[in-house]
């Protein structure tokens, strides 16, 4: 049994990770400030002797005795991370310094949830880990992109300077149950709009691409990375390389929900990446990992989740 701290544990990905690691027989501290996360995501775990829920903000120091830290705390959806841009960058910089300090003191292994956004609007396609990216340092996405890039720098510096056992994963667009109804990202927006027969809002002309990974696949990759025996520190891409345009994605959601929704076009937000697809050769080689869940299968489970949530809120 390991003592594991999961920051952002009440969020979308964090809640799946808490459940899996708890079921695997570990002792879990789920830490969250509930900015975008919700107790609903982990309510079924509360009461388990091996699960502890802590309301805390990682921009402040936190002390505990742990063996592993998964640092997921940070809003991930563009409208949420842009809502308070300064807070977002503080979370990625100060928050990561605090978590690295904790890892150093406890001699814990720390895994940082980085992002495909470190590649910005990529000029290399598909994206490989050796690509340094094309990021605007002064735009509306910069609080997130540059914050996450700085977090990677801090991880590497604590590793080199203080021998902290670090892991960096670069997560590509992930979806599944427990996403917030008002999350604002494309998967939740399109599904909620389709289920309510409201207009599906495509930003731009819909020719931009994304590659969507089901959350169970991602969580398996995260745990393999944390525990890999070679002490491979990354960074490593974790995502599903199956790429599609946002227009095709909208049509797929309409089909899977049997919706009467119409597609409407809205202005494209600033610095929206035009293409994104992970090269996952490194994850295959080092972790023997690749996604298994087919997009339609994963989306049907996600649609079922949102359908239930919408009925509960009405
Ligand atoms: P999410 O918004 O559902 O979860 C983030 C969680 O962190 C929430 O529970 C939120 O309340 C909490 N949080 C935010 N700021 C905090 C702070 N200062 N202190 C404590 N808790 C705080 O998002 P998610 O999709 O689950 O993303 C989890 C992590 O994975 C994030 O770090 C995100 O950047 C990264 N990531 C996610 C994706 C994706 O497609 N979902 C892609 C790339 C990277
Ligand atoms: N998008 C869209 N309609 C929406 C929400 C998002 O067309 O209602 C687009 C968005 O402009 C981007 C893509 O879908 O091109 C993915 O957006 P998301 O916010 O999910 O994540 P990103 O990958 O941009 O961080």
Short mmCIF file of N, CA and C and ligand atoms in Angstrom, two decimals, residues 7-14 31-38 56-59 71-77 87 91 113-116 144 148 171-175 183 185, ligand 1:
data_model
loop_
_atom_site.label_atom_id
_atom_site.label_comp_id
_atom_site.label_asym_id
_atom_site.label_seq_id
_atom_site.Cartn_x
_atom_site.Cartn_y
_atom_site.Cartn_z
N UNK A 7 -3.48 15.91 -6.30
CA UNK A 7 -4.00 17.28 -6.29
C UNK A 7 -4.93 17.43 -7.50
N UNK A 8 -5.99 18.19 -7.31
CA UNK A 8 -7.00 18.26 -8.37
C UNK A 8 -7.81 16.96 -8.42
N UNK A 9 -7.85 16.26 -7.28
CA UNK A 9 -8.48 14.93 -7.23
C UNK A 9 -9.98 14.93 -7.39
N UNK A 10 -10.62 16.09 -7.18
CA UNK A 10 -12.08 16.14 -7.36
C UNK A 10 -12.46 16.59 -8.77
N UNK A 11 -11.46 16.76 -9.61
CA UNK A 11 -11.74 17.17 -11.00
C UNK A 11 -12.05 15.97 -11.87
N UNK A 12 -12.14 16.22 -13.16
CA UNK A 12 -12.52 15.18 -14.12
C UNK A 12 -11.51 14.01 -14.08
N UNK A 13 -10.27 14.25 -14.47
CA UNK A 13 -9.29 13.15 -14.53
C UNK A 13 -8.94 12.68 -13.12
N UNK A 14 -8.77 13.65 -12.20
CA UNK A 14 -8.36 13.32 -10.83
C UNK A 14 -9.31 12.34 -10.16
N UNK A 31 -6.74 16.15 -2.78
CA UNK A 31 -6.66 17.57 -2.40
C UNK A 31 -7.25 18.41 -3.52
N UNK A 32 -8.11 19.36 -3.17
CA UNK A 32 -8.75 20.17 -4.21
C UNK A 32 -9.28 21.48 -3.61
N UNK A 33 -9.28 22.54 -4.41
CA UNK A 33 -9.90 23.79 -3.94
C UNK A 33 -11.31 23.96 -4.52
N UNK A 34 -11.77 22.97 -5.27
CA UNK A 34 -13.13 22.92 -5.85
C UNK A 34 -13.43 24.09 -6.79
N UNK A 35 -12.39 24.62 -7.46
CA UNK A 35 -12.66 25.68 -8.44
C UNK A 35 -13.44 25.11 -9.63
N UNK A 36 -12.94 24.06 -10.23
CA UNK A 36 -13.69 23.41 -11.31
C UNK A 36 -14.11 21.99 -10.95
N UNK A 37 -13.55 21.46 -9.87
CA UNK A 37 -13.90 20.10 -9.45
C UNK A 37 -15.16 20.11 -8.60
N UNK A 38 -15.63 18.90 -8.26
CA UNK A 38 -16.87 18.81 -7.49
C UNK A 38 -16.83 17.60 -6.57
N UNK A 56 -7.96 22.40 -0.06
CA UNK A 56 -6.72 23.18 0.03
C UNK A 56 -6.40 23.73 -1.36
N UNK A 57 -5.65 24.82 -1.36
CA UNK A 57 -5.24 25.44 -2.62
C UNK A 57 -3.73 25.30 -2.73
N UNK A 58 -3.24 24.73 -3.83
CA UNK A 58 -1.80 24.44 -3.91
C UNK A 58 -0.94 25.70 -4.09
N UNK A 59 -1.57 26.86 -4.27
CA UNK A 59 -0.75 28.07 -4.27
C UNK A 59 -0.25 28.37 -2.85
N UNK A 71 0.30 15.53 -9.55
CA UNK A 71 -0.09 16.95 -9.48
C UNK A 71 -0.98 17.32 -10.68
N UNK A 72 -2.28 17.30 -10.43
CA UNK A 72 -3.26 17.59 -11.49
C UNK A 72 -3.95 18.93 -11.28
N UNK A 73 -3.74 19.56 -10.12
CA UNK A 73 -4.50 20.78 -9.81
C UNK A 73 -4.18 21.87 -10.82
N UNK A 74 -5.18 22.31 -11.53
CA UNK A 74 -5.09 23.40 -12.51
C UNK A 74 -6.35 23.33 -13.38
N UNK A 75 -7.06 24.44 -13.55
CA UNK A 75 -8.19 24.37 -14.48
C UNK A 75 -7.68 24.05 -15.88
N UNK A 76 -8.43 23.23 -16.62
CA UNK A 76 -7.93 22.75 -17.91
C UNK A 76 -8.72 23.29 -19.10
N UNK A 77 -9.91 23.79 -18.84
CA UNK A 77 -10.74 24.25 -19.96
C UNK A 77 -10.43 25.73 -20.24
N UNK A 87 -4.36 33.73 -11.47
CA UNK A 87 -4.49 32.58 -10.56
C UNK A 87 -4.02 31.30 -11.26
N UNK A 91 -1.05 28.89 -9.98
CA UNK A 91 -1.28 27.47 -9.70
C UNK A 91 -0.19 26.62 -10.35
N UNK A 113 1.03 16.67 -14.37
CA UNK A 113 0.10 16.60 -15.51
C UNK A 113 0.37 17.80 -16.41
N UNK A 114 1.27 17.61 -17.37
CA UNK A 114 1.50 18.67 -18.36
C UNK A 114 0.54 18.44 -19.52
N UNK A 115 0.77 19.13 -20.60
CA UNK A 115 -0.27 19.19 -21.62
C UNK A 115 0.30 19.33 -23.03
N UNK A 116 -0.48 18.93 -24.00
CA UNK A 116 -0.12 19.15 -25.41
C UNK A 116 -0.03 20.64 -25.72
N UNK A 144 -1.97 29.57 -19.26
CA UNK A 144 -2.00 28.11 -19.14
C UNK A 144 -0.76 27.50 -19.79
N UNK A 148 2.32 25.93 -17.74
CA UNK A 148 2.62 24.50 -17.81
C UNK A 148 4.05 24.27 -18.30
N UNK A 171 -0.49 15.47 -21.56
CA UNK A 171 -1.81 14.90 -21.84
C UNK A 171 -2.41 15.61 -23.05
N UNK A 172 -2.94 14.83 -24.00
CA UNK A 172 -3.69 15.37 -25.13
C UNK A 172 -5.19 15.26 -24.80
N UNK A 173 -6.02 15.97 -25.56
CA UNK A 173 -7.46 16.07 -25.25
C UNK A 173 -8.05 14.75 -24.76
N UNK A 174 -8.54 14.79 -23.53
CA UNK A 174 -9.11 13.59 -22.90
C UNK A 174 -10.57 13.87 -22.54
N UNK A 175 -11.40 12.83 -22.61
CA UNK A 175 -12.83 13.02 -22.34
C UNK A 175 -13.36 11.82 -21.57
N UNK A 183 -18.25 22.79 -18.41
CA UNK A 183 -16.79 22.78 -18.55
C UNK A 183 -16.31 23.74 -19.65
N UNK A 185 -15.31 22.89 -22.64
CA UNK A 185 -14.50 22.26 -23.68
C UNK A 185 -15.41 21.59 -24.71
P1 LIG B 1 -10.53 19.78 -14.16
O1 LIG B 1 -10.72 21.25 -14.24
O2 LIG B 1 -11.73 18.90 -14.16
O3 LIG B 1 -9.68 19.41 -12.88
C1 LIG B 1 -8.75 20.26 -12.27
C2 LIG B 1 -8.94 20.16 -10.76
O4 LIG B 1 -7.96 21.00 -10.10
C3 LIG B 1 -10.31 20.67 -10.31
O5 LIG B 1 -10.87 19.75 -9.40
C4 LIG B 1 -10.01 22.01 -9.64
O6 LIG B 1 -10.95 22.36 -8.66
C5 LIG B 1 -8.62 21.76 -9.09
N1 LIG B 1 -7.81 22.98 -8.90
C6 LIG B 1 -7.62 24.00 -9.77
N2 LIG B 1 -6.79 24.90 -9.24
C7 LIG B 1 -6.42 24.45 -8.01
C8 LIG B 1 -5.59 24.94 -6.96
N3 LIG B 1 -4.96 26.11 -7.08
N4 LIG B 1 -5.46 24.21 -5.83
C9 LIG B 1 -6.12 23.04 -5.67
N5 LIG B 1 -6.93 22.52 -6.63
C10 LIG B 1 -7.08 23.23 -7.78
O7 LIG B 1 -9.55 19.39 -15.35
P2 LIG B 1 -9.02 17.97 -15.85
O8 LIG B 1 -9.43 17.83 -17.26
O9 LIG B 1 -9.35 16.90 -14.88
O10 LIG B 1 -7.45 18.23 -15.84
C11 LIG B 1 -6.61 17.73 -14.82
C12 LIG B 1 -5.16 18.08 -15.16
O11 LIG B 1 -4.79 17.50 -16.40
C13 LIG B 1 -4.90 19.59 -15.28
O12 LIG B 1 -3.65 19.90 -14.70
C14 LIG B 1 -4.85 19.81 -16.78
O13 LIG B 1 -4.04 20.90 -17.11
C15 LIG B 1 -4.29 18.49 -17.27
N6 LIG B 1 -4.68 18.23 -18.67
C16 LIG B 1 -5.96 17.82 -18.96
C17 LIG B 1 -6.32 17.61 -20.29
C18 LIG B 1 -7.70 17.12 -20.68
O14 LIG B 1 -7.97 16.96 -21.88
N7 LIG B 1 -8.60 16.86 -19.76
C19 LIG B 1 -5.40 17.83 -21.31
C20 LIG B 1 -4.13 18.27 -20.97
C21 LIG B 1 -3.77 18.45 -19.64
#
